[in-house]
mmCIF file with all atom_site columns, C-alpha atoms in Angstrom:
data_model
loop_
_atom_site.group_PDB
_atom_site.id
_atom_site.type_symbol
_atom_site.label_atom_id
_atom_site.label_alt_id
_atom_site.label_comp_id
_atom_site.label_asym_id
_atom_site.label_entity_id
_atom_site.label_seq_id
_atom_site.pdbx_PDB_ins_code
_atom_site.Cartn_x
_atom_site.Cartn_y
_atom_site.Cartn_z
_atom_site.occupancy
_atom_site.B_iso_or_equiv
_atom_site.pdbx_formal_charge
_atom_site.auth_seq_id
_atom_site.auth_comp_id
_atom_site.auth_asym_id
_atom_site.auth_atom_id
_atom_site.pdbx_PDB_model_num
ATOM 1   C CA . UNK A 1 1   ? 145.887 116.826 -20.947 1.00 83.00 ? 4   UNK A CA 1
ATOM 2   C CA . UNK A 1 2   ? 143.625 117.565 -18.977 1.00 86.00 ? 5   UNK A CA 1
ATOM 3   C CA . UNK A 1 3   ? 145.401 116.034 -16.594 1.00 93.00 ? 6   UNK A CA 1
ATOM 4   C CA . UNK A 1 4   ? 141.473 113.860 -15.670 1.00 97.00 ? 7   UNK A CA 1
ATOM 5   C CA . UNK A 1 5   ? 141.677 109.891 -16.367 1.00 97.00 ? 8   UNK A CA 1
ATOM 6   C CA . UNK A 1 6   ? 138.977 107.987 -16.094 1.00 97.00 ? 9   UNK A CA 1
ATOM 7   C CA . UNK A 1 7   ? 138.692 104.119 -16.385 1.00 97.00 ? 10  UNK A CA 1
ATOM 8   C CA . UNK A 1 8   ? 137.681 101.696 -18.008 1.00 97.00 ? 11  UNK A CA 1
ATOM 9   C CA . UNK A 1 9   ? 137.081 103.338 -21.327 1.00 96.00 ? 12  UNK A CA 1
ATOM 10  C CA . UNK A 1 10  ? 135.304 100.787 -22.900 1.00 97.00 ? 13  UNK A CA 1
ATOM 11  C CA . UNK A 1 11  ? 132.498 98.704  -21.307 1.00 97.00 ? 14  UNK A CA 1
ATOM 12  C CA . UNK A 1 12  ? 130.382 96.577  -22.070 1.00 97.00 ? 15  UNK A CA 1
ATOM 13  C CA . UNK A 1 13  ? 127.775 93.808  -20.029 1.00 97.00 ? 16  UNK A CA 1
ATOM 14  C CA . UNK A 1 14  ? 124.020 92.644  -19.539 1.00 97.00 ? 17  UNK A CA 1
ATOM 15  C CA . UNK A 1 15  ? 121.417 93.800  -18.704 1.00 98.00 ? 18  UNK A CA 1
ATOM 16  C CA . UNK A 1 16  ? 120.431 94.040  -14.933 1.00 97.00 ? 19  UNK A CA 1
ATOM 17  C CA . UNK A 1 17  ? 123.901 93.767  -13.807 1.00 98.00 ? 20  UNK A CA 1
ATOM 18  C CA . UNK A 1 18  ? 126.172 96.648  -12.619 1.00 98.00 ? 21  UNK A CA 1
ATOM 19  C CA . UNK A 1 19  ? 129.163 98.393  -13.345 1.00 98.00 ? 22  UNK A CA 1
ATOM 20  C CA . UNK A 1 20  ? 131.374 101.523 -11.573 1.00 98.00 ? 23  UNK A CA 1
ATOM 21  C CA . UNK A 1 21  ? 133.216 104.303 -13.886 1.00 98.00 ? 24  UNK A CA 1
ATOM 22  C CA . UNK A 1 22  ? 135.912 105.670 -11.773 1.00 98.00 ? 25  UNK A CA 1
ATOM 23  C CA . UNK A 1 23  ? 137.350 109.598 -12.652 1.00 98.00 ? 26  UNK A CA 1
ATOM 24  C CA . UNK A 1 24  ? 140.873 110.914 -10.646 1.00 98.00 ? 27  UNK A CA 1
ATOM 25  C CA . UNK A 1 25  ? 140.833 114.315 -11.195 1.00 97.00 ? 28  UNK A CA 1
ATOM 26  C CA . UNK A 1 26  ? 143.190 116.775 -12.095 1.00 96.00 ? 29  UNK A CA 1
ATOM 27  C CA . UNK A 1 27  ? 145.813 117.826 -9.432  1.00 95.00 ? 30  UNK A CA 1
ATOM 28  C CA . UNK A 1 28  ? 144.017 120.741 -6.989  1.00 93.00 ? 31  UNK A CA 1
ATOM 29  C CA . UNK A 1 29  ? 140.568 120.340 -8.482  1.00 95.00 ? 32  UNK A CA 1
ATOM 30  C CA . UNK A 1 30  ? 137.883 119.383 -5.634  1.00 95.00 ? 33  UNK A CA 1
ATOM 31  C CA . UNK A 1 31  ? 134.867 119.477 -7.578  1.00 95.00 ? 34  UNK A CA 1
ATOM 32  C CA . UNK A 1 32  ? 134.252 116.389 -10.249 1.00 96.00 ? 35  UNK A CA 1
ATOM 33  C CA . UNK A 1 33  ? 130.894 115.968 -12.109 1.00 96.00 ? 36  UNK A CA 1
ATOM 34  C CA . UNK A 1 34  ? 129.848 113.076 -13.792 1.00 97.00 ? 37  UNK A CA 1
ATOM 35  C CA . UNK A 1 35  ? 127.643 113.528 -17.110 1.00 96.00 ? 38  UNK A CA 1
ATOM 36  C CA . UNK A 1 36  ? 126.088 110.775 -19.645 1.00 96.00 ? 39  UNK A CA 1
ATOM 37  C CA . UNK A 1 37  ? 125.783 111.560 -22.819 1.00 95.00 ? 40  UNK A CA 1
ATOM 38  C CA . UNK A 1 38  ? 123.640 109.401 -25.478 1.00 91.00 ? 41  UNK A CA 1
ATOM 39  C CA . UNK A 1 39  ? 122.781 109.722 -29.077 1.00 81.00 ? 42  UNK A CA 1
ATOM 40  C CA . UNK A 1 40  ? 119.269 110.934 -28.478 1.00 76.00 ? 43  UNK A CA 1
ATOM 41  C CA . UNK A 1 41  ? 119.750 112.732 -25.782 1.00 78.00 ? 44  UNK A CA 1
ATOM 42  C CA . UNK A 1 42  ? 122.828 114.862 -25.736 1.00 87.00 ? 45  UNK A CA 1
ATOM 43  C CA . UNK A 1 43  ? 124.479 115.517 -22.669 1.00 92.00 ? 46  UNK A CA 1
ATOM 44  C CA . UNK A 1 44  ? 123.326 115.932 -19.286 1.00 94.00 ? 47  UNK A CA 1
ATOM 45  C CA . UNK A 1 45  ? 124.526 116.961 -16.099 1.00 93.00 ? 48  UNK A CA 1
ATOM 46  C CA . UNK A 1 46  ? 124.203 113.798 -13.355 1.00 96.00 ? 49  UNK A CA 1
ATOM 47  C CA . UNK A 1 47  ? 125.742 114.479 -9.978  1.00 96.00 ? 50  UNK A CA 1
ATOM 48  C CA . UNK A 1 48  ? 128.498 117.019 -9.401  1.00 95.00 ? 51  UNK A CA 1
ATOM 49  C CA . UNK A 1 49  ? 130.851 116.410 -5.750  1.00 96.00 ? 52  UNK A CA 1
ATOM 50  C CA . UNK A 1 50  ? 132.979 119.197 -3.752  1.00 94.00 ? 53  UNK A CA 1
ATOM 51  C CA . UNK A 1 51  ? 135.700 118.314 -1.818  1.00 95.00 ? 54  UNK A CA 1
ATOM 52  C CA . UNK A 1 52  ? 133.985 114.351 -0.914  1.00 95.00 ? 55  UNK A CA 1
ATOM 53  C CA . UNK A 1 53  ? 130.310 115.948 -0.650  1.00 95.00 ? 56  UNK A CA 1
ATOM 54  C CA . UNK A 1 54  ? 127.239 115.999 -2.621  1.00 94.00 ? 57  UNK A CA 1
ATOM 55  C CA . UNK A 1 55  ? 127.024 119.641 -4.064  1.00 92.00 ? 58  UNK A CA 1
ATOM 56  C CA . UNK A 1 56  ? 124.463 119.353 -6.246  1.00 91.00 ? 59  UNK A CA 1
ATOM 57  C CA . UNK A 1 57  ? 122.379 117.407 -8.270  1.00 92.00 ? 60  UNK A CA 1
ATOM 58  C CA . UNK A 1 58  ? 121.002 116.514 -12.264 1.00 92.00 ? 61  UNK A CA 1
ATOM 59  C CA . UNK A 1 59  ? 119.336 113.986 -13.831 1.00 86.00 ? 62  UNK A CA 1
ATOM 60  C CA . UNK A 1 60  ? 120.409 111.110 -11.977 1.00 94.00 ? 63  UNK A CA 1
ATOM 61  C CA . UNK A 1 61  ? 117.934 107.561 -11.924 1.00 95.00 ? 64  UNK A CA 1
ATOM 62  C CA . UNK A 1 62  ? 117.716 106.081 -8.442  1.00 96.00 ? 65  UNK A CA 1
ATOM 63  C CA . UNK A 1 63  ? 119.689 103.256 -9.661  1.00 97.00 ? 66  UNK A CA 1
ATOM 64  C CA . UNK A 1 64  ? 123.249 105.007 -10.588 1.00 97.00 ? 67  UNK A CA 1
ATOM 65  C CA . UNK A 1 65  ? 125.142 106.254 -7.297  1.00 97.00 ? 68  UNK A CA 1
ATOM 66  C CA . UNK A 1 66  ? 127.992 108.333 -7.406  1.00 97.00 ? 69  UNK A CA 1
ATOM 67  C CA . UNK A 1 67  ? 130.378 109.104 -4.395  1.00 97.00 ? 70  UNK A CA 1
ATOM 68  C CA . UNK A 1 68  ? 133.833 110.881 -3.836  1.00 98.00 ? 71  UNK A CA 1
ATOM 69  C CA . UNK A 1 69  ? 137.037 109.520 -1.815  1.00 97.00 ? 72  UNK A CA 1
ATOM 70  C CA . UNK A 1 70  ? 139.305 111.395 -0.021  1.00 96.00 ? 73  UNK A CA 1
ATOM 71  C CA . UNK A 1 71  ? 141.724 110.878 -2.082  1.00 96.00 ? 74  UNK A CA 1
ATOM 72  C CA . UNK A 1 72  ? 139.178 113.174 -4.145  1.00 97.00 ? 75  UNK A CA 1
ATOM 73  C CA . UNK A 1 73  ? 138.305 110.235 -6.900  1.00 97.00 ? 76  UNK A CA 1
ATOM 74  C CA . UNK A 1 74  ? 134.819 109.685 -7.203  1.00 98.00 ? 77  UNK A CA 1
ATOM 75  C CA . UNK A 1 75  ? 133.243 106.827 -9.206  1.00 98.00 ? 78  UNK A CA 1
ATOM 76  C CA . UNK A 1 76  ? 129.537 106.030 -10.384 1.00 98.00 ? 79  UNK A CA 1
ATOM 77  C CA . UNK A 1 77  ? 127.860 102.942 -9.971  1.00 98.00 ? 80  UNK A CA 1
ATOM 78  C CA . UNK A 1 78  ? 125.636 101.951 -12.517 1.00 98.00 ? 81  UNK A CA 1
ATOM 79  C CA . UNK A 1 79  ? 123.205 99.195  -11.386 1.00 97.00 ? 82  UNK A CA 1
ATOM 80  C CA . UNK A 1 80  ? 120.560 96.855  -12.604 1.00 97.00 ? 83  UNK A CA 1
ATOM 81  C CA . UNK A 1 81  ? 121.691 98.556  -16.437 1.00 97.00 ? 84  UNK A CA 1
ATOM 82  C CA . UNK A 1 82  ? 119.585 98.693  -19.071 1.00 97.00 ? 85  UNK A CA 1
ATOM 83  C CA . UNK A 1 83  ? 119.366 99.414  -23.286 1.00 96.00 ? 86  UNK A CA 1
ATOM 84  C CA . UNK A 1 84  ? 119.073 103.129 -22.761 1.00 94.00 ? 87  UNK A CA 1
ATOM 85  C CA . UNK A 1 85  ? 121.486 102.932 -20.381 1.00 96.00 ? 88  UNK A CA 1
ATOM 86  C CA . UNK A 1 86  ? 124.214 102.199 -23.409 1.00 96.00 ? 89  UNK A CA 1
ATOM 87  C CA . UNK A 1 87  ? 126.431 106.061 -23.987 1.00 96.00 ? 90  UNK A CA 1
ATOM 88  C CA . UNK A 1 88  ? 129.490 107.465 -23.622 1.00 96.00 ? 91  UNK A CA 1
ATOM 89  C CA . UNK A 1 89  ? 129.421 108.809 -19.553 1.00 97.00 ? 92  UNK A CA 1
ATOM 90  C CA . UNK A 1 90  ? 132.031 111.680 -18.617 1.00 97.00 ? 93  UNK A CA 1
ATOM 91  C CA . UNK A 1 91  ? 133.997 113.357 -16.004 1.00 97.00 ? 94  UNK A CA 1
ATOM 92  C CA . UNK A 1 92  ? 135.364 116.934 -15.514 1.00 96.00 ? 95  UNK A CA 1
ATOM 93  C CA . UNK A 1 93  ? 136.807 118.106 -12.469 1.00 96.00 ? 96  UNK A CA 1
ATOM 94  C CA . UNK A 1 94  ? 137.643 121.951 -11.296 1.00 93.00 ? 97  UNK A CA 1
ATOM 95  C CA . UNK A 1 95  ? 138.937 124.007 -8.621  1.00 90.00 ? 98  UNK A CA 1
ATOM 96  C CA . UNK A 1 96  ? 135.996 125.538 -7.401  1.00 81.00 ? 99  UNK A CA 1
ATOM 97  C CA . UNK A 1 97  ? 132.700 124.514 -5.508  1.00 73.00 ? 100 UNK A CA 1
ATOM 98  C CA . UNK A 1 98  ? 130.275 126.163 -7.722  1.00 70.00 ? 101 UNK A CA 1
ATOM 99  C CA . UNK A 1 99  ? 131.200 126.688 -10.842 1.00 63.00 ? 102 UNK A CA 1
ATOM 100 C CA . UNK A 1 100 ? 132.655 129.675 -10.815 1.00 70.00 ? 103 UNK A CA 1
ATOM 101 C CA . UNK A 1 101 ? 136.043 128.014 -12.055 1.00 81.00 ? 104 UNK A CA 1
ATOM 102 C CA . UNK A 1 102 ? 137.154 126.005 -15.946 1.00 87.00 ? 105 UNK A CA 1
ATOM 103 C CA . UNK A 1 103 ? 135.905 122.346 -16.967 1.00 92.00 ? 106 UNK A CA 1
ATOM 104 C CA . UNK A 1 104 ? 138.194 120.155 -17.408 1.00 94.00 ? 107 UNK A CA 1
ATOM 105 C CA . UNK A 1 105 ? 136.669 116.810 -19.181 1.00 95.00 ? 108 UNK A CA 1
ATOM 106 C CA . UNK A 1 106 ? 138.253 113.016 -18.966 1.00 96.00 ? 109 UNK A CA 1
ATOM 107 C CA . UNK A 1 107 ? 138.027 111.241 -22.375 1.00 95.00 ? 110 UNK A CA 1
ATOM 108 C CA . UNK A 1 108 ? 134.658 109.554 -21.119 1.00 96.00 ? 111 UNK A CA 1
ATOM 109 C CA . UNK A 1 109 ? 134.155 105.480 -20.819 1.00 97.00 ? 112 UNK A CA 1
ATOM 110 C CA . UNK A 1 110 ? 131.856 104.308 -23.317 1.00 96.00 ? 113 UNK A CA 1
ATOM 111 C CA . UNK A 1 111 ? 129.611 101.863 -21.831 1.00 97.00 ? 114 UNK A CA 1
ATOM 112 C CA . UNK A 1 112 ? 127.673 99.481  -23.658 1.00 97.00 ? 115 UNK A CA 1
ATOM 113 C CA . UNK A 1 113 ? 124.333 97.063  -22.755 1.00 97.00 ? 116 UNK A CA 1
ATOM 114 C CA . UNK A 1 114 ? 123.413 93.813  -23.961 1.00 96.00 ? 117 UNK A CA 1
ATOM 115 C CA . UNK B 2 1   ? 111.005 123.819 -24.365 1.00 68.00 ? 16  UNK B CA 1
ATOM 116 C CA . UNK B 2 2   ? 114.629 123.294 -23.533 1.00 88.00 ? 17  UNK B CA 1
ATOM 117 C CA . UNK B 2 3   ? 116.913 125.246 -21.322 1.00 92.00 ? 18  UNK B CA 1
ATOM 118 C CA . UNK B 2 4   ? 119.578 126.031 -23.866 1.00 95.00 ? 19  UNK B CA 1
ATOM 119 C CA . UNK B 2 5   ? 119.070 126.636 -27.567 1.00 96.00 ? 20  UNK B CA 1
ATOM 120 C CA . UNK B 2 6   ? 121.872 126.994 -29.796 1.00 97.00 ? 21  UNK B CA 1
ATOM 121 C CA . UNK B 2 7   ? 121.959 127.788 -33.874 1.00 96.00 ? 22  UNK B CA 1
ATOM 122 C CA . UNK B 2 8   ? 122.457 127.037 -35.904 1.00 97.00 ? 23  UNK B CA 1
ATOM 123 C CA . UNK B 2 9   ? 122.248 122.728 -35.815 1.00 96.00 ? 24  UNK B CA 1
ATOM 124 C CA . UNK B 2 10  ? 124.295 122.500 -38.367 1.00 97.00 ? 25  UNK B CA 1
ATOM 125 C CA . UNK B 2 11  ? 126.985 124.780 -40.587 1.00 97.00 ? 26  UNK B CA 1
ATOM 126 C CA . UNK B 2 12  ? 129.096 123.964 -43.256 1.00 97.00 ? 27  UNK B CA 1
ATOM 127 C CA . UNK B 2 13  ? 131.846 126.661 -43.707 1.00 97.00 ? 28  UNK B CA 1
ATOM 128 C CA . UNK B 2 14  ? 134.456 126.993 -46.275 1.00 97.00 ? 29  UNK B CA 1
ATOM 129 C CA . UNK B 2 15  ? 138.228 127.471 -45.171 1.00 97.00 ? 30  UNK B CA 1
ATOM 130 C CA . UNK B 2 16  ? 138.713 131.215 -43.844 1.00 97.00 ? 31  UNK B CA 1
ATOM 131 C CA . UNK B 2 17  ? 134.951 131.728 -43.443 1.00 97.00 ? 32  UNK B CA 1
ATOM 132 C CA . UNK B 2 18  ? 133.964 133.375 -40.324 1.00 98.00 ? 33  UNK B CA 1
ATOM 133 C CA . UNK B 2 19  ? 132.086 131.606 -37.875 1.00 97.00 ? 34  UNK B CA 1
ATOM 134 C CA . UNK B 2 20  ? 129.441 131.964 -35.808 1.00 98.00 ? 35  UNK B CA 1
ATOM 135 C CA . UNK B 2 21  ? 127.312 130.309 -33.441 1.00 98.00 ? 36  UNK B CA 1
ATOM 136 C CA . UNK B 2 22  ? 124.152 131.400 -31.315 1.00 98.00 ? 37  UNK B CA 1
ATOM 137 C CA . UNK B 2 23  ? 123.401 130.053 -27.978 1.00 98.00 ? 38  UNK B CA 1
ATOM 138 C CA . UNK B 2 24  ? 120.519 131.117 -25.796 1.00 97.00 ? 39  UNK B CA 1
ATOM 139 C CA . UNK B 2 25  ? 119.462 130.115 -22.256 1.00 96.00 ? 40  UNK B CA 1
ATOM 140 C CA . UNK B 2 26  ? 116.162 130.453 -20.144 1.00 94.00 ? 41  UNK B CA 1
ATOM 141 C CA . UNK B 2 27  ? 117.238 130.680 -16.700 1.00 91.00 ? 42  UNK B CA 1
ATOM 142 C CA . UNK B 2 28  ? 119.554 132.439 -14.472 1.00 90.00 ? 43  UNK B CA 1
ATOM 143 C CA . UNK B 2 29  ? 122.877 131.588 -14.671 1.00 90.00 ? 44  UNK B CA 1
ATOM 144 C CA . UNK B 2 30  ? 126.490 131.705 -12.366 1.00 87.00 ? 45  UNK B CA 1
ATOM 145 C CA . UNK B 2 31  ? 128.524 130.886 -15.688 1.00 90.00 ? 46  UNK B CA 1
ATOM 146 C CA . UNK B 2 32  ? 128.722 130.021 -19.344 1.00 94.00 ? 47  UNK B CA 1
ATOM 147 C CA . UNK B 2 33  ? 130.294 127.229 -20.971 1.00 95.00 ? 48  UNK B CA 1
ATOM 148 C CA . UNK B 2 34  ? 131.839 126.408 -24.046 1.00 97.00 ? 49  UNK B CA 1
ATOM 149 C CA . UNK B 2 35  ? 132.947 123.500 -24.997 1.00 96.00 ? 50  UNK B CA 1
ATOM 150 C CA . UNK B 2 36  ? 133.976 121.154 -28.678 1.00 97.00 ? 51  UNK B CA 1
ATOM 151 C CA . UNK B 2 37  ? 133.836 117.695 -28.928 1.00 95.00 ? 52  UNK B CA 1
ATOM 152 C CA . UNK B 2 38  ? 135.467 116.263 -31.707 1.00 90.00 ? 53  UNK B CA 1
ATOM 153 C CA . UNK B 2 39  ? 134.563 112.561 -33.392 1.00 84.00 ? 54  UNK B CA 1
ATOM 154 C CA . UNK B 2 40  ? 136.388 110.790 -31.236 1.00 78.00 ? 55  UNK B CA 1
ATOM 155 C CA . UNK B 2 41  ? 134.182 112.042 -28.355 1.00 80.00 ? 56  UNK B CA 1
ATOM 156 C CA . UNK B 2 42  ? 136.978 113.137 -26.507 1.00 90.00 ? 57  UNK B CA 1
ATOM 157 C CA . UNK B 2 43  ? 135.593 117.213 -24.576 1.00 94.00 ? 58  UNK B CA 1
ATOM 158 C CA . UNK B 2 44  ? 137.450 120.707 -24.479 1.00 94.00 ? 59  UNK B CA 1
ATOM 159 C CA . UNK B 2 45  ? 136.485 123.164 -22.355 1.00 93.00 ? 60  UNK B CA 1
ATOM 160 C CA . UNK B 2 46  ? 137.442 126.111 -24.781 1.00 95.00 ? 61  UNK B CA 1
ATOM 161 C CA . UNK B 2 47  ? 135.592 129.498 -22.311 1.00 94.00 ? 62  UNK B CA 1
ATOM 162 C CA . UNK B 2 48  ? 133.978 130.203 -19.496 1.00 93.00 ? 63  UNK B CA 1
ATOM 163 C CA . UNK B 2 49  ? 131.834 133.356 -18.926 1.00 92.00 ? 64  UNK B CA 1
ATOM 164 C CA . UNK B 2 50  ? 130.257 134.885 -16.674 1.00 91.00 ? 65  UNK B CA 1
ATOM 165 C CA . UNK B 2 51  ? 130.330 138.573 -18.613 1.00 91.00 ? 66  UNK B CA 1
ATOM 166 C CA . UNK B 2 52  ? 131.442 140.365 -21.297 1.00 94.00 ? 67  UNK B CA 1
ATOM 167 C CA . UNK B 2 53  ? 133.949 138.468 -23.535 1.00 96.00 ? 68  UNK B CA 1
ATOM 168 C CA . UNK B 2 54  ? 136.575 136.253 -24.130 1.00 96.00 ? 69  UNK B CA 1
ATOM 169 C CA . UNK B 2 55  ? 139.972 135.864 -26.407 1.00 97.00 ? 70  UNK B CA 1
ATOM 170 C CA . UNK B 2 56  ? 141.847 133.106 -27.106 1.00 95.00 ? 71  UNK B CA 1
ATOM 171 C CA . UNK B 2 57  ? 143.533 132.893 -30.562 1.00 96.00 ? 72  UNK B CA 1
ATOM 172 C CA . UNK B 2 58  ? 140.914 132.624 -32.963 1.00 97.00 ? 73  UNK B CA 1
ATOM 173 C CA . UNK B 2 59  ? 138.434 132.468 -31.519 1.00 97.00 ? 74  UNK B CA 1
ATOM 174 C CA . UNK B 2 60  ? 135.858 134.191 -29.346 1.00 98.00 ? 75  UNK B CA 1
ATOM 175 C CA . UNK B 2 61  ? 133.386 133.909 -26.684 1.00 98.00 ? 76  UNK B CA 1
ATOM 176 C CA . UNK B 2 62  ? 130.736 136.634 -26.080 1.00 98.00 ? 77  UNK B CA 1
ATOM 177 C CA . UNK B 2 63  ? 127.889 136.930 -23.422 1.00 97.00 ? 78  UNK B CA 1
ATOM 178 C CA . UNK B 2 64  ? 125.398 139.712 -22.863 1.00 96.00 ? 79  UNK B CA 1
ATOM 179 C CA . UNK B 2 65  ? 123.606 138.781 -19.044 1.00 93.00 ? 80  UNK B CA 1
ATOM 180 C CA . UNK B 2 66  ? 120.575 141.238 -19.775 1.00 94.00 ? 81  UNK B CA 1
ATOM 181 C CA . UNK B 2 67  ? 119.490 139.375 -23.016 1.00 96.00 ? 82  UNK B CA 1
ATOM 182 C CA . UNK B 2 68  ? 120.406 136.034 -21.897 1.00 96.00 ? 83  UNK B CA 1
ATOM 183 C CA . UNK B 2 69  ? 122.690 134.916 -25.181 1.00 97.00 ? 84  UNK B CA 1
ATOM 184 C CA . UNK B 2 70  ? 125.964 134.487 -25.769 1.00 98.00 ? 85  UNK B CA 1
ATOM 185 C CA . UNK B 2 71  ? 128.022 134.137 -29.444 1.00 98.00 ? 86  UNK B CA 1
ATOM 186 C CA . UNK B 2 72  ? 131.009 131.534 -30.769 1.00 98.00 ? 87  UNK B CA 1
ATOM 187 C CA . UNK B 2 73  ? 132.616 133.470 -33.230 1.00 98.00 ? 88  UNK B CA 1
ATOM 188 C CA . UNK B 2 74  ? 135.724 131.599 -35.073 1.00 98.00 ? 89  UNK B CA 1
ATOM 189 C CA . UNK B 2 75  ? 137.910 133.810 -37.566 1.00 96.00 ? 90  UNK B CA 1
ATOM 190 C CA . UNK B 2 76  ? 139.434 132.792 -40.182 1.00 96.00 ? 91  UNK B CA 1
ATOM 191 C CA . UNK B 2 77  ? 138.170 128.122 -40.265 1.00 97.00 ? 92  UNK B CA 1
ATOM 192 C CA . UNK B 2 78  ? 140.272 125.877 -40.278 1.00 96.00 ? 93  UNK B CA 1
ATOM 193 C CA . UNK B 2 79  ? 139.180 122.465 -41.267 1.00 96.00 ? 94  UNK B CA 1
ATOM 194 C CA . UNK B 2 80  ? 140.298 121.217 -37.483 1.00 95.00 ? 95  UNK B CA 1
ATOM 195 C CA . UNK B 2 81  ? 137.793 123.822 -36.247 1.00 96.00 ? 96  UNK B CA 1
ATOM 196 C CA . UNK B 2 82  ? 134.909 120.345 -37.201 1.00 96.00 ? 97  UNK B CA 1
ATOM 197 C CA . UNK B 2 83  ? 133.605 119.686 -34.209 1.00 96.00 ? 98  UNK B CA 1
ATOM 198 C CA . UNK B 2 84  ? 130.693 119.790 -32.405 1.00 96.00 ? 99  UNK B CA 1
ATOM 199 C CA . UNK B 2 85  ? 130.008 122.716 -29.644 1.00 97.00 ? 100 UNK B CA 1
ATOM 200 C CA . UNK B 2 86  ? 128.111 123.008 -27.219 1.00 97.00 ? 101 UNK B CA 1
ATOM 201 C CA . UNK B 2 87  ? 126.691 125.268 -25.315 1.00 97.00 ? 102 UNK B CA 1
ATOM 202 C CA . UNK B 2 88  ? 125.810 124.816 -21.258 1.00 95.00 ? 103 UNK B CA 1
ATOM 203 C CA . UNK B 2 89  ? 125.008 126.592 -18.554 1.00 93.00 ? 104 UNK B CA 1
ATOM 204 C CA . UNK B 2 90  ? 125.254 126.452 -14.681 1.00 89.00 ? 105 UNK B CA 1
ATOM 205 C CA . UNK B 2 91  ? 121.889 127.667 -13.717 1.00 85.00 ? 106 UNK B CA 1
ATOM 206 C CA . UNK B 2 92  ? 121.854 128.901 -9.418  1.00 81.00 ? 107 UNK B CA 1
ATOM 207 C CA . UNK B 2 93  ? 117.964 128.785 -9.218  1.00 76.00 ? 108 UNK B CA 1
ATOM 208 C CA . UNK B 2 94  ? 118.297 125.282 -9.786  1.00 75.00 ? 109 UNK B CA 1
ATOM 209 C CA . UNK B 2 95  ? 122.111 124.262 -9.327  1.00 79.00 ? 110 UNK B CA 1
ATOM 210 C CA . UNK B 2 96  ? 122.409 122.604 -12.340 1.00 86.00 ? 111 UNK B CA 1
ATOM 211 C CA . UNK B 2 97  ? 123.754 122.793 -15.756 1.00 89.00 ? 112 UNK B CA 1
ATOM 212 C CA . UNK B 2 98  ? 122.067 122.879 -18.470 1.00 92.00 ? 113 UNK B CA 1
ATOM 213 C CA . UNK B 2 99  ? 123.215 122.058 -22.000 1.00 94.00 ? 114 UNK B CA 1
ATOM 214 C CA . UNK B 2 100 ? 122.199 123.257 -25.967 1.00 95.00 ? 115 UNK B CA 1
ATOM 215 C CA . UNK B 2 101 ? 122.220 120.178 -27.936 1.00 93.00 ? 116 UNK B CA 1
ATOM 216 C CA . UNK B 2 102 ? 125.235 121.352 -30.582 1.00 95.00 ? 117 UNK B CA 1
ATOM 217 C CA . UNK B 2 103 ? 126.053 123.193 -33.526 1.00 97.00 ? 118 UNK B CA 1
ATOM 218 C CA . UNK B 2 104 ? 127.608 120.190 -35.644 1.00 96.00 ? 119 UNK B CA 1
ATOM 219 C CA . UNK B 2 105 ? 130.514 121.988 -38.105 1.00 97.00 ? 120 UNK B CA 1
ATOM 220 C CA . UNK B 2 106 ? 132.253 121.675 -40.819 1.00 97.00 ? 121 UNK B CA 1
ATOM 221 C CA . UNK B 2 107 ? 134.767 123.010 -42.067 1.00 97.00 ? 122 UNK B CA 1
ATOM 222 C CA . UNK B 2 108 ? 135.978 121.884 -45.704 1.00 97.00 ? 123 UNK B CA 1
ATOM 223 C CA . UNK B 2 109 ? 139.128 123.335 -47.537 1.00 95.00 ? 124 UNK B CA 1
#
């Protein structure tokens, strides 16, 4: 058990809708990272938050946004969903903010857009 | 061109064989991670390296910063090692993660 909790495990929604994915980091970890894994593109880094502030940005679409709350849990908001957004979304947490500490992954949220 | 290249893409081995998976990268990095993803989808971090060599049980990871290359070795492979192994690097110039496409390992009993 990594100590990272992601909810929900599965999500099925329609095109054009908006969803929110939630991640609770391992106790003591200040960084949360979000990743997308689709069949055709593999794992992609979306965004990192450290202690409530955005620290690094990857291939995150403008339709997507994230935030990290004072209790350090994070939410990834996906809006105007398209079929191509169907993927596994992982979050990971780490102690540090500069990738100098090991990552702990959640079990992922499988999003299906129909 | 991908910033992180892994080889081989697929690997089939007999139980007990010594296995090597390679990762080459083209960006400046502050750390390299080896990840394991089982068929169920969950991801486990095996190693984080910034220099030298690390060992955990039957797994060994090495990195050569000058050559921008890392290897993951599995000694005495076992069917439970069957998984996808992914190399990921943190590129400090652009402050983001780059991922390899993964190596799918199948160890037969």
